[in-house]
Amino acid sequence: MTGVATLYVYALAVGFAAAGVTGSVWNLVTGENPRLKFREQSTVFTPIGAIAAAVNAPLAIFWTGLWKAFANPVLGLLLIAASLGWSFLQGVFILTTVFGLK
């Protein structure tokens, strides 16, 4: 792999790792998977839950895409592509903002 391709794969892996860690920590703390729930009453944890769901979204969309790929391959591949794109952008954001890589 060339240097640029390695960086793309690294950013993708960082995005998926952040999604997995966020989902695991949220599940450890609350006992449920992070997801957007629209309830009548908001709590103090509603904004934190929305952030956790947004960070965990690439992994959730990826698994949904894998399940949908058996019944509807086009939809499944679109969902997988969307999750890969989201994970890549999330990885780039983390690497540039948190770690200062350029």
PDB file of N, CA and C in Angstrom:
ATOM      1  N   MET A   1       0.842  -1.181   0.000  1.00  0.00           N
ATOM      2  CA  MET A   1       0.000   0.000   0.000  1.00  0.00           C
ATOM      3  C   MET A   1       0.881   1.235   0.000  1.00  0.00           C
ATOM      4  N   THR A   2       0.425   2.237  -0.705  1.00  0.00           N
ATOM      5  CA  THR A   2       1.182   3.482  -0.720  1.00  0.00           C
ATOM      6  C   THR A   2       0.933   4.253   0.560  1.00  0.00           C
ATOM      7  N   GLY A   3       1.685   5.324   0.747  1.00  0.00           N
ATOM      8  CA  GLY A   3       1.554   6.121   1.966  1.00  0.00           C
ATOM      9  C   GLY A   3       0.194   6.772   2.105  1.00  0.00           C
ATOM     10  N   VAL A   4      -0.352   7.260   1.003  1.00  0.00           N
ATOM     11  CA  VAL A   4      -1.656   7.933   1.056  1.00  0.00           C
ATOM     12  C   VAL A   4      -2.761   6.936   1.350  1.00  0.00           C
ATOM     13  N   ALA A   5      -2.710   5.771   0.720  1.00  0.00           N
ATOM     14  CA  ALA A   5      -3.719   4.741   0.971  1.00  0.00           C
ATOM     15  C   ALA A   5      -3.667   4.273   2.421  1.00  0.00           C
ATOM     16  N   THR A   6      -2.474   4.186   2.973  1.00  0.00           N
ATOM     17  CA  THR A   6      -2.327   3.800   4.380  1.00  0.00           C
ATOM     18  C   THR A   6      -2.980   4.819   5.292  1.00  0.00           C
ATOM     19  N   LEU A   7      -2.828   6.086   4.978  1.00  0.00           N
ATOM     20  CA  LEU A   7      -3.465   7.124   5.787  1.00  0.00           C
ATOM     21  C   LEU A   7      -4.983   7.045   5.703  1.00  0.00           C
ATOM     22  N   TYR A   8      -5.515   6.748   4.519  1.00  0.00           N
ATOM     23  CA  TYR A   8      -6.967   6.596   4.372  1.00  0.00           C
ATOM     24  C   TYR A   8      -7.485   5.442   5.230  1.00  0.00           C
ATOM     25  N   VAL A   9      -6.795   4.318   5.162  1.00  0.00           N
ATOM     26  CA  VAL A   9      -7.204   3.154   5.949  1.00  0.00           C
ATOM     27  C   VAL A   9      -7.053   3.441   7.441  1.00  0.00           C
ATOM     28  N   TYR A  10      -6.001   4.163   7.817  1.00  0.00           N
ATOM     29  CA  TYR A  10      -5.797   4.512   9.222  1.00  0.00           C
ATOM     30  C   TYR A  10      -6.917   5.416   9.729  1.00  0.00           C
ATOM     31  N   ALA A  11      -7.311   6.411   8.943  1.00  0.00           N
ATOM     32  CA  ALA A  11      -8.413   7.294   9.335  1.00  0.00           C
ATOM     33  C   ALA A  11      -9.709   6.511   9.448  1.00  0.00           C
ATOM     34  N   LEU A  12      -9.935   5.573   8.541  1.00  0.00           N
ATOM     35  CA  LEU A  12     -11.123   4.726   8.595  1.00  0.00           C
ATOM     36  C   LEU A  12     -11.126   3.883   9.864  1.00  0.00           C
ATOM     37  N   ALA A  13      -9.979   3.308  10.196  1.00  0.00           N
ATOM     38  CA  ALA A  13      -9.872   2.477  11.404  1.00  0.00           C
ATOM     39  C   ALA A  13     -10.061   3.305  12.672  1.00  0.00           C
ATOM     40  N   VAL A  14      -9.522   4.518  12.679  1.00  0.00           N
ATOM     41  CA  VAL A  14      -9.698   5.390  13.850  1.00  0.00           C
ATOM     42  C   VAL A  14     -11.171   5.728  14.029  1.00  0.00           C
ATOM     43  N   GLY A  15     -11.879   6.004  12.944  1.00  0.00           N
ATOM     44  CA  GLY A  15     -13.307   6.305  13.032  1.00  0.00           C
ATOM     45  C   GLY A  15     -14.109   5.134  13.562  1.00  0.00           C
ATOM     46  N   PHE A  16     -13.824   3.931  13.057  1.00  0.00           N
ATOM     47  CA  PHE A  16     -14.532   2.755  13.556  1.00  0.00           C
ATOM     48  C   PHE A  16     -14.163   2.439  15.000  1.00  0.00           C
ATOM     49  N   ALA A  17     -12.904   2.641  15.365  1.00  0.00           N
ATOM     50  CA  ALA A  17     -12.495   2.396  16.752  1.00  0.00           C
ATOM     51  C   ALA A  17     -13.191   3.363  17.700  1.00  0.00           C
ATOM     52  N   ALA A  18     -13.293   4.624  17.306  1.00  0.00           N
ATOM     53  CA  ALA A  18     -13.992   5.602  18.144  1.00  0.00           C
ATOM     54  C   ALA A  18     -15.465   5.240  18.283  1.00  0.00           C
ATOM     55  N   ALA A  19     -16.067   4.760  17.194  1.00  0.00           N
ATOM     56  CA  ALA A  19     -17.473   4.344  17.247  1.00  0.00           C
ATOM     57  C   ALA A  19     -17.649   3.159  18.196  1.00  0.00           C
ATOM     58  N   GLY A  20     -16.752   2.199  18.113  1.00  0.00           N
ATOM     59  CA  GLY A  20     -16.852   1.032  18.982  1.00  0.00           C
ATOM     60  C   GLY A  20     -16.629   1.352  20.444  1.00  0.00           C
ATOM     61  N   VAL A  21     -15.628   2.180  20.721  1.00  0.00           N
ATOM     62  CA  VAL A  21     -15.353   2.549  22.109  1.00  0.00           C
ATOM     63  C   VAL A  21     -16.518   3.354  22.694  1.00  0.00           C
ATOM     64  N   THR A  22     -17.044   4.276  21.913  1.00  0.00           N
ATOM     65  CA  THR A  22     -18.170   5.085  22.389  1.00  0.00           C
ATOM     66  C   THR A  22     -19.391   4.212  22.666  1.00  0.00           C
ATOM     67  N   GLY A  23     -19.682   3.298  21.749  1.00  0.00           N
ATOM     68  CA  GLY A  23     -20.822   2.404  21.965  1.00  0.00           C
ATOM     69  C   GLY A  23     -20.635   1.510  23.176  1.00  0.00           C
ATOM     70  N   SER A  24     -19.430   1.012  23.370  1.00  0.00           N
ATOM     71  CA  SER A  24     -19.160   0.138  24.516  1.00  0.00           C
ATOM     72  C   SER A  24     -19.252   0.892  25.839  1.00  0.00           C
ATOM     73  N   VAL A  25     -18.702   2.097  25.879  1.00  0.00           N
ATOM     74  CA  VAL A  25     -18.766   2.885  27.118  1.00  0.00           C
ATOM     75  C   VAL A  25     -20.210   3.264  27.428  1.00  0.00           C
ATOM     76  N   TRP A  26     -20.967   3.666  26.400  1.00  0.00           N
ATOM     77  CA  TRP A  26     -22.371   4.026  26.636  1.00  0.00           C
ATOM     78  C   TRP A  26     -23.153   2.810  27.124  1.00  0.00           C
ATOM     79  N   ASN A  27     -22.895   1.646  26.553  1.00  0.00           N
ATOM     80  CA  ASN A  27     -23.572   0.433  26.988  1.00  0.00           C
ATOM     81  C   ASN A  27     -23.170   0.063  28.406  1.00  0.00           C
ATOM     82  N   LEU A  28     -21.927   0.269  28.764  1.00  0.00           N
ATOM     83  CA  LEU A  28     -21.453  -0.025  30.116  1.00  0.00           C
ATOM     84  C   LEU A  28     -22.126   0.882  31.135  1.00  0.00           C
ATOM     85  N   VAL A  29     -22.285   2.158  30.790  1.00  0.00           N
ATOM     86  CA  VAL A  29     -22.847   3.127  31.734  1.00  0.00           C
ATOM     87  C   VAL A  29     -24.363   3.002  31.838  1.00  0.00           C
ATOM     88  N   THR A  30     -25.039   2.879  30.698  1.00  0.00           N
ATOM     89  CA  THR A  30     -26.505   2.920  30.706  1.00  0.00           C
ATOM     90  C   THR A  30     -27.167   1.558  30.575  1.00  0.00           C
ATOM     91  N   GLY A  31     -26.443   0.569  30.075  1.00  0.00           N
ATOM     92  CA  GLY A  31     -27.036  -0.743  29.899  1.00  0.00           C
ATOM     93  C   GLY A  31     -27.809  -0.901  28.597  1.00  0.00           C
ATOM     94  N   GLU A  32     -27.711   0.058  27.691  1.00  0.00           N
ATOM     95  CA  GLU A  32     -28.393  -0.039  26.393  1.00  0.00           C
ATOM     96  C   GLU A  32     -27.487   0.520  25.307  1.00  0.00           C
ATOM     97  N   ASN A  33     -27.772   0.161  24.090  1.00  0.00           N
ATOM     98  CA  ASN A  33     -26.979   0.652  22.970  1.00  0.00           C
ATOM     99  C   ASN A  33     -27.305   2.115  22.697  1.00  0.00           C
ATOM    100  N   PRO A  34     -26.322   2.883  22.254  1.00  0.00           N
ATOM    101  CA  PRO A  34     -26.615   4.288  21.962  1.00  0.00           C
ATOM    102  C   PRO A  34     -27.495   4.408  20.724  1.00  0.00           C
ATOM    103  N   ARG A  35     -28.581   5.125  20.850  1.00  0.00           N
ATOM    104  CA  ARG A  35     -29.489   5.369  19.738  1.00  0.00           C
ATOM    105  C   ARG A  35     -30.284   6.624  20.037  1.00  0.00           C
ATOM    106  N   LEU A  36     -30.765   7.228  18.991  1.00  0.00           N
ATOM    107  CA  LEU A  36     -31.589   8.416  19.176  1.00  0.00           C
ATOM    108  C   LEU A  36     -32.991   7.985  19.557  1.00  0.00           C
ATOM    109  N   LYS A  37     -33.406   8.384  20.733  1.00  0.00           N
ATOM    110  CA  LYS A  37     -34.752   8.078  21.200  1.00  0.00           C
ATOM    111  C   LYS A  37     -35.476   9.402  21.410  1.00  0.00           C
ATOM    112  N   PHE A  38     -36.620   9.478  20.836  1.00  0.00           N
ATOM    113  CA  PHE A  38     -37.413  10.682  21.015  1.00  0.00           C
ATOM    114  C   PHE A  38     -38.464  10.400  22.083  1.00  0.00           C
ATOM    115  N   ARG A  39     -38.269  11.021  23.216  1.00  0.00           N
ATOM    116  CA  ARG A  39     -39.174  10.817  24.352  1.00  0.00           C
ATOM    117  C   ARG A  39     -39.910  12.104  24.647  1.00  0.00           C
ATOM    118  N   GLU A  40     -40.938  11.979  25.432  1.00  0.00           N
ATOM    119  CA  GLU A  40     -41.705  13.165  25.802  1.00  0.00           C
ATOM    120  C   GLU A  40     -40.912  14.066  26.734  1.00  0.00           C
ATOM    121  N   GLN A  41     -40.152  13.469  27.628  1.00  0.00           N
ATOM    122  CA  GLN A  41     -39.366  14.262  28.565  1.00  0.00           C
ATOM    123  C   GLN A  41     -37.886  14.078  28.288  1.00  0.00           C
ATOM    124  N   SER A  42     -37.202  15.179  28.247  1.00  0.00           N
ATOM    125  CA  SER A  42     -35.753  15.135  28.092  1.00  0.00           C
ATOM    126  C   SER A  42     -35.106  15.104  29.461  1.00  0.00           C
ATOM    127  N   THR A  43     -33.963  14.477  29.518  1.00  0.00           N
ATOM    128  CA  THR A  43     -33.206  14.435  30.755  1.00  0.00           C
ATOM    129  C   THR A  43     -31.890  15.166  30.543  1.00  0.00           C
ATOM    130  N   VAL A  44     -31.092  15.188  31.582  1.00  0.00           N
ATOM    131  CA  VAL A  44     -29.783  15.813  31.492  1.00  0.00           C
ATOM    132  C   VAL A  44     -28.895  15.052  30.511  1.00  0.00           C
ATOM    133  N   PHE A  45     -29.138  13.767  30.375  1.00  0.00           N
ATOM    134  CA  PHE A  45     -28.285  12.925  29.541  1.00  0.00           C
ATOM    135  C   PHE A  45     -28.711  12.894  28.077  1.00  0.00           C
ATOM    136  N   THR A  46     -29.772  13.576  27.705  1.00  0.00           N
ATOM    137  CA  THR A  46     -30.236  13.564  26.321  1.00  0.00           C
ATOM    138  C   THR A  46     -29.187  14.113  25.351  1.00  0.00           C
ATOM    139  N   PRO A  47     -28.554  15.267  25.617  1.00  0.00           N
ATOM    140  CA  PRO A  47     -27.517  15.732  24.682  1.00  0.00           C
ATOM    141  C   PRO A  47     -26.309  14.793  24.614  1.00  0.00           C
ATOM    142  N   ILE A  48     -25.933  14.216  25.752  1.00  0.00           N
ATOM    143  CA  ILE A  48     -24.817  13.282  25.763  1.00  0.00           C
ATOM    144  C   ILE A  48     -25.181  12.030  24.972  1.00  0.00           C
ATOM    145  N   GLY A  49     -26.419  11.582  25.096  1.00  0.00           N
ATOM    146  CA  GLY A  49     -26.877  10.422  24.335  1.00  0.00           C
ATOM    147  C   GLY A  49     -26.905  10.682  22.842  1.00  0.00           C
ATOM    148  N   ALA A  50     -27.269  11.901  22.457  1.00  0.00           N
ATOM    149  CA  ALA A  50     -27.271  12.249  21.036  1.00  0.00           C
ATOM    150  C   ALA A  50     -25.846  12.254  20.479  1.00  0.00           C
ATOM    151  N   ILE A  51     -24.906  12.762  21.250  1.00  0.00           N
ATOM    152  CA  ILE A  51     -23.505  12.757  20.808  1.00  0.00           C
ATOM    153  C   ILE A  51     -22.986  11.323  20.721  1.00  0.00           C
ATOM    154  N   ALA A  52     -23.318  10.510  21.704  1.00  0.00           N
ATOM    155  CA  ALA A  52     -22.883   9.104  21.674  1.00  0.00           C
ATOM    156  C   ALA A  52     -23.483   8.371  20.477  1.00  0.00           C
ATOM    157  N   ALA A  53     -24.746   8.652  20.172  1.00  0.00           N
ATOM    158  CA  ALA A  53     -25.382   8.015  19.012  1.00  0.00           C
ATOM    159  C   ALA A  53     -24.736   8.477  17.712  1.00  0.00           C
ATOM    160  N   ALA A  54     -24.365   9.752  17.622  1.00  0.00           N
ATOM    161  CA  ALA A  54     -23.737  10.268  16.407  1.00  0.00           C
ATOM    162  C   ALA A  54     -22.333   9.686  16.214  1.00  0.00           C
ATOM    163  N   VAL A  55     -21.597   9.526  17.300  1.00  0.00           N
ATOM    164  CA  VAL A  55     -20.250   8.959  17.187  1.00  0.00           C
ATOM    165  C   VAL A  55     -20.326   7.457  16.896  1.00  0.00           C
ATOM    166  N   ASN A  56     -21.329   6.784  17.421  1.00  0.00           N
ATOM    167  CA  ASN A  56     -21.486   5.352  17.222  1.00  0.00           C
ATOM    168  C   ASN A  56     -22.187   5.013  15.906  1.00  0.00           C
ATOM    169  N   ALA A  57     -22.721   5.993  15.220  1.00  0.00           N
ATOM    170  CA  ALA A  57     -23.525   5.762  14.017  1.00  0.00           C
ATOM    171  C   ALA A  57     -22.809   4.982  12.916  1.00  0.00           C
ATOM    172  N   PRO A  58     -21.518   5.226  12.614  1.00  0.00           N
ATOM    173  CA  PRO A  58     -20.907   4.447  11.536  1.00  0.00           C
ATOM    174  C   PRO A  58     -20.943   2.943  11.777  1.00  0.00           C
ATOM    175  N   LEU A  59     -20.746   2.545  13.003  1.00  0.00           N
ATOM    176  CA  LEU A  59     -20.761   1.120  13.318  1.00  0.00           C
ATOM    177  C   LEU A  59     -22.181   0.562  13.236  1.00  0.00           C
ATOM    178  N   ALA A  60     -23.152   1.301  13.739  1.00  0.00           N
ATOM    179  CA  ALA A  60     -24.542   0.853  13.678  1.00  0.00           C
ATOM    180  C   ALA A  60     -25.031   0.764  12.233  1.00  0.00           C
ATOM    181  N   ILE A  61     -24.675   1.744  11.416  1.00  0.00           N
ATOM    182  CA  ILE A  61     -25.080   1.730  10.008  1.00  0.00           C
ATOM    183  C   ILE A  61     -24.380   0.589   9.269  1.00  0.00           C
ATOM    184  N   PHE A  62     -23.138   0.326   9.608  1.00  0.00           N
ATOM    185  CA  PHE A  62     -22.397  -0.766   8.970  1.00  0.00           C
ATOM    186  C   PHE A  62     -23.070  -2.111   9.235  1.00  0.00           C
ATOM    187  N   TRP A  63     -23.415  -2.380  10.506  1.00  0.00           N
ATOM    188  CA  TRP A  63     -24.054  -3.657  10.835  1.00  0.00           C
ATOM    189  C   TRP A  63     -25.433  -3.762  10.208  1.00  0.00           C
ATOM    190  N   THR A  64     -26.161  -2.657  10.161  1.00  0.00           N
ATOM    191  CA  THR A  64     -27.460  -2.667   9.499  1.00  0.00           C
ATOM    192  C   THR A  64     -27.291  -2.950   8.012  1.00  0.00           C
ATOM    193  N   GLY A  65     -26.279  -2.354   7.400  1.00  0.00           N
ATOM    194  CA  GLY A  65     -26.007  -2.607   5.993  1.00  0.00           C
ATOM    195  C   GLY A  65     -25.665  -4.057   5.715  1.00  0.00           C
ATOM    196  N   LEU A  66     -24.911  -4.676   6.616  1.00  0.00           N
ATOM    197  CA  LEU A  66     -24.585  -6.096   6.432  1.00  0.00           C
ATOM    198  C   LEU A  66     -25.843  -6.961   6.489  1.00  0.00           C
ATOM    199  N   TRP A  67     -26.749  -6.667   7.428  1.00  0.00           N
ATOM    200  CA  TRP A  67     -27.982  -7.434   7.537  1.00  0.00           C
ATOM    201  C   TRP A  67     -28.887  -7.191   6.335  1.00  0.00           C
ATOM    202  N   LYS A  68     -28.964  -5.950   5.877  1.00  0.00           N
ATOM    203  CA  LYS A  68     -29.827  -5.624   4.741  1.00  0.00           C
ATOM    204  C   LYS A  68     -29.262  -6.151   3.430  1.00  0.00           C
ATOM    205  N   ALA A  69     -27.958  -6.403   3.364  1.00  0.00           N
ATOM    206  CA  ALA A  69     -27.332  -6.843   2.122  1.00  0.00           C
ATOM    207  C   ALA A  69     -27.865  -8.191   1.652  1.00  0.00           C
ATOM    208  N   PHE A  70     -28.344  -9.015   2.555  1.00  0.00           N
ATOM    209  CA  PHE A  70     -28.883 -10.312   2.158  1.00  0.00           C
ATOM    210  C   PHE A  70     -30.238 -10.175   1.485  1.00  0.00           C
ATOM    211  N   ALA A  71     -31.088  -9.314   2.018  1.00  0.00           N
ATOM    212  CA  ALA A  71     -32.421  -9.139   1.448  1.00  0.00           C
ATOM    213  C   ALA A  71     -32.428  -8.173   0.272  1.00  0.00           C
ATOM    214  N   ASN A  72     -31.661  -7.089   0.372  1.00  0.00           N
ATOM    215  CA  ASN A  72     -31.620  -6.064  -0.666  1.00  0.00           C
ATOM    216  C   ASN A  72     -30.167  -5.621  -0.823  1.00  0.00           C
ATOM    217  N   PRO A  73     -29.429  -6.224  -1.756  1.00  0.00           N
ATOM    218  CA  PRO A  73     -27.991  -5.940  -1.870  1.00  0.00           C
ATOM    219  C   PRO A  73     -27.669  -4.483  -2.179  1.00  0.00           C
ATOM    220  N   VAL A  74     -28.498  -3.814  -2.971  1.00  0.00           N
ATOM    221  CA  VAL A  74     -28.221  -2.422  -3.319  1.00  0.00           C
ATOM    222  C   VAL A  74     -28.310  -1.535  -2.077  1.00  0.00           C
ATOM    223  N   LEU A  75     -29.373  -1.704  -1.313  1.00  0.00           N
ATOM    224  CA  LEU A  75     -29.534  -0.922  -0.087  1.00  0.00           C
ATOM    225  C   LEU A  75     -28.421  -1.250   0.907  1.00  0.00           C
ATOM    226  N   GLY A  76     -28.090  -2.526   1.032  1.00  0.00           N
ATOM    227  CA  GLY A  76     -27.023  -2.930   1.943  1.00  0.00           C
ATOM    228  C   GLY A  76     -25.691  -2.300   1.587  1.00  0.00           C
ATOM    229  N   LEU A  77     -25.350  -2.313   0.291  1.00  0.00           N
ATOM    230  CA  LEU A  77     -24.085  -1.718  -0.128  1.00  0.00           C
ATOM    231  C   LEU A  77     -24.086  -0.202   0.034  1.00  0.00           C
ATOM    232  N   LEU A  78     -25.221   0.432  -0.182  1.00  0.00           N
ATOM    233  CA  LEU A  78     -25.304   1.879   0.052  1.00  0.00           C
ATOM    234  C   LEU A  78     -25.109   2.217   1.528  1.00  0.00           C
ATOM    235  N   LEU A  79     -25.706   1.427   2.397  1.00  0.00           N
ATOM    236  CA  LEU A  79     -25.529   1.655   3.832  1.00  0.00           C
ATOM    237  C   LEU A  79     -24.080   1.412   4.255  1.00  0.00           C
ATOM    238  N   ILE A  80     -23.467   0.377   3.721  1.00  0.00           N
ATOM    239  CA  ILE A  80     -22.063   0.104   4.053  1.00  0.00           C
ATOM    240  C   ILE A  80     -21.171   1.230   3.546  1.00  0.00           C
ATOM    241  N   ALA A  81     -21.429   1.708   2.334  1.00  0.00           N
ATOM    242  CA  ALA A  81     -20.639   2.824   1.794  1.00  0.00           C
ATOM    243  C   ALA A  81     -20.827   4.085   2.627  1.00  0.00           C
ATOM    244  N   ALA A  82     -22.059   4.341   3.066  1.00  0.00           N
ATOM    245  CA  ALA A  82     -22.311   5.515   3.911  1.00  0.00           C
ATOM    246  C   ALA A  82     -21.581   5.394   5.241  1.00  0.00           C
ATOM    247  N   SER A  83     -21.569   4.198   5.817  1.00  0.00           N
ATOM    248  CA  SER A  83     -20.879   4.020   7.096  1.00  0.00           C
ATOM    249  C   SER A  83     -19.371   4.170   6.938  1.00  0.00           C
ATOM    250  N   LEU A  84     -18.824   3.691   5.828  1.00  0.00           N
ATOM    251  CA  LEU A  84     -17.391   3.847   5.592  1.00  0.00           C
ATOM    252  C   LEU A  84     -17.027   5.318   5.409  1.00  0.00           C
ATOM    253  N   GLY A  85     -17.860   6.052   4.684  1.00  0.00           N
ATOM    254  CA  GLY A  85     -17.612   7.481   4.511  1.00  0.00           C
ATOM    255  C   GLY A  85     -17.697   8.242   5.818  1.00  0.00           C
ATOM    256  N   TRP A  86     -18.717   7.941   6.609  1.00  0.00           N
ATOM    257  CA  TRP A  86     -18.887   8.606   7.904  1.00  0.00           C
ATOM    258  C   TRP A  86     -17.711   8.273   8.815  1.00  0.00           C
ATOM    259  N   SER A  87     -17.298   7.019   8.829  1.00  0.00           N
ATOM    260  CA  SER A  87     -16.187   6.613   9.672  1.00  0.00           C
ATOM    261  C   SER A  87     -14.889   7.293   9.242  1.00  0.00           C
ATOM    262  N   PHE A  88     -14.679   7.407   7.929  1.00  0.00           N
ATOM    263  CA  PHE A  88     -13.487   8.085   7.435  1.00  0.00           C
ATOM    264  C   PHE A  88     -13.469   9.546   7.875  1.00  0.00           C
ATOM    265  N   LEU A  89     -14.585  10.241   7.691  1.00  0.00           N
ATOM    266  CA  LEU A  89     -14.643  11.647   8.087  1.00  0.00           C
ATOM    267  C   LEU A  89     -14.488  11.813   9.599  1.00  0.00           C
ATOM    268  N   GLN A  90     -15.063  10.903  10.346  1.00  0.00           N
ATOM    269  CA  GLN A  90     -14.921  10.937  11.799  1.00  0.00           C
ATOM    270  C   GLN A  90     -13.467  10.699  12.197  1.00  0.00           C
ATOM    271  N   GLY A  91     -12.797   9.768  11.517  1.00  0.00           N
ATOM    272  CA  GLY A  91     -11.381   9.506  11.792  1.00  0.00           C
ATOM    273  C   GLY A  91     -10.505  10.693  11.450  1.00  0.00           C
ATOM    274  N   VAL A  92     -10.785  11.344  10.324  1.00  0.00           N
ATOM    275  CA  VAL A  92     -10.026  12.544   9.950  1.00  0.00           C
ATOM    276  C   VAL A  92     -10.240  13.638  10.987  1.00  0.00           C
ATOM    277  N   PHE A  93     -11.477  13.814  11.435  1.00  0.00           N
ATOM    278  CA  PHE A  93     -11.761  14.822  12.456  1.00  0.00           C
ATOM    279  C   PHE A  93     -10.994  14.538  13.738  1.00  0.00           C
ATOM    280  N   ILE A  94     -11.001  13.299  14.170  1.00  0.00           N
ATOM    281  CA  ILE A  94     -10.306  12.936  15.407  1.00  0.00           C
ATOM    282  C   ILE A  94      -8.797  13.124  15.251  1.00  0.00           C
ATOM    283  N   LEU A  95      -8.246  12.673  14.131  1.00  0.00           N
ATOM    284  CA  LEU A  95      -6.801  12.774  13.942  1.00  0.00           C
ATOM    285  C   LEU A  95      -6.332  14.217  13.827  1.00  0.00           C
ATOM    286  N   THR A  96      -7.116  15.075  13.186  1.00  0.00           N
ATOM    287  CA  THR A  96      -6.685  16.455  13.020  1.00  0.00           C
ATOM    288  C   THR A  96      -7.010  17.320  14.218  1.00  0.00           C
ATOM    289  N   THR A  97      -8.164  17.113  14.830  1.00  0.00           N
ATOM    290  CA  THR A  97      -8.579  17.964  15.944  1.00  0.00           C
ATOM    291  C   THR A  97      -7.977  17.520  17.273  1.00  0.00           C
ATOM    292  N   VAL A  98      -8.089  16.255  17.563  1.00  0.00           N
ATOM    293  CA  VAL A  98      -7.640  15.756  18.868  1.00  0.00           C
ATOM    294  C   VAL A  98      -6.118  15.583  18.896  1.00  0.00           C
ATOM    295  N   PHE A  99      -5.557  14.971  17.838  1.00  0.00           N
ATOM    296  CA  PHE A  99      -4.136  14.661  17.841  1.00  0.00           C
ATOM    297  C   PHE A  99      -3.291  15.658  17.070  1.00  0.00           C
ATOM    298  N   GLY A 100      -3.917  16.568  16.348  1.00  0.00           N
ATOM    299  CA  GLY A 100      -3.190  17.622  15.656  1.00  0.00           C
ATOM    300  C   GLY A 100      -2.397  17.167  14.448  1.00  0.00           C
ATOM    301  N   LEU A 101      -2.739  16.032  13.872  1.00  0.00           N
ATOM    302  CA  LEU A 101      -2.032  15.557  12.680  1.00  0.00           C
ATOM    303  C   LEU A 101      -2.483  16.353  11.463  1.00  0.00           C
ATOM    304  N   LYS A 102      -1.557  16.618  10.573  1.00  0.00           N
ATOM    305  CA  LYS A 102      -1.895  17.363   9.366  1.00  0.00           C
ATOM    306  C   LYS A 102      -1.407  16.650   8.142  1.00  0.00           C
TER     307      LYS A 102
END
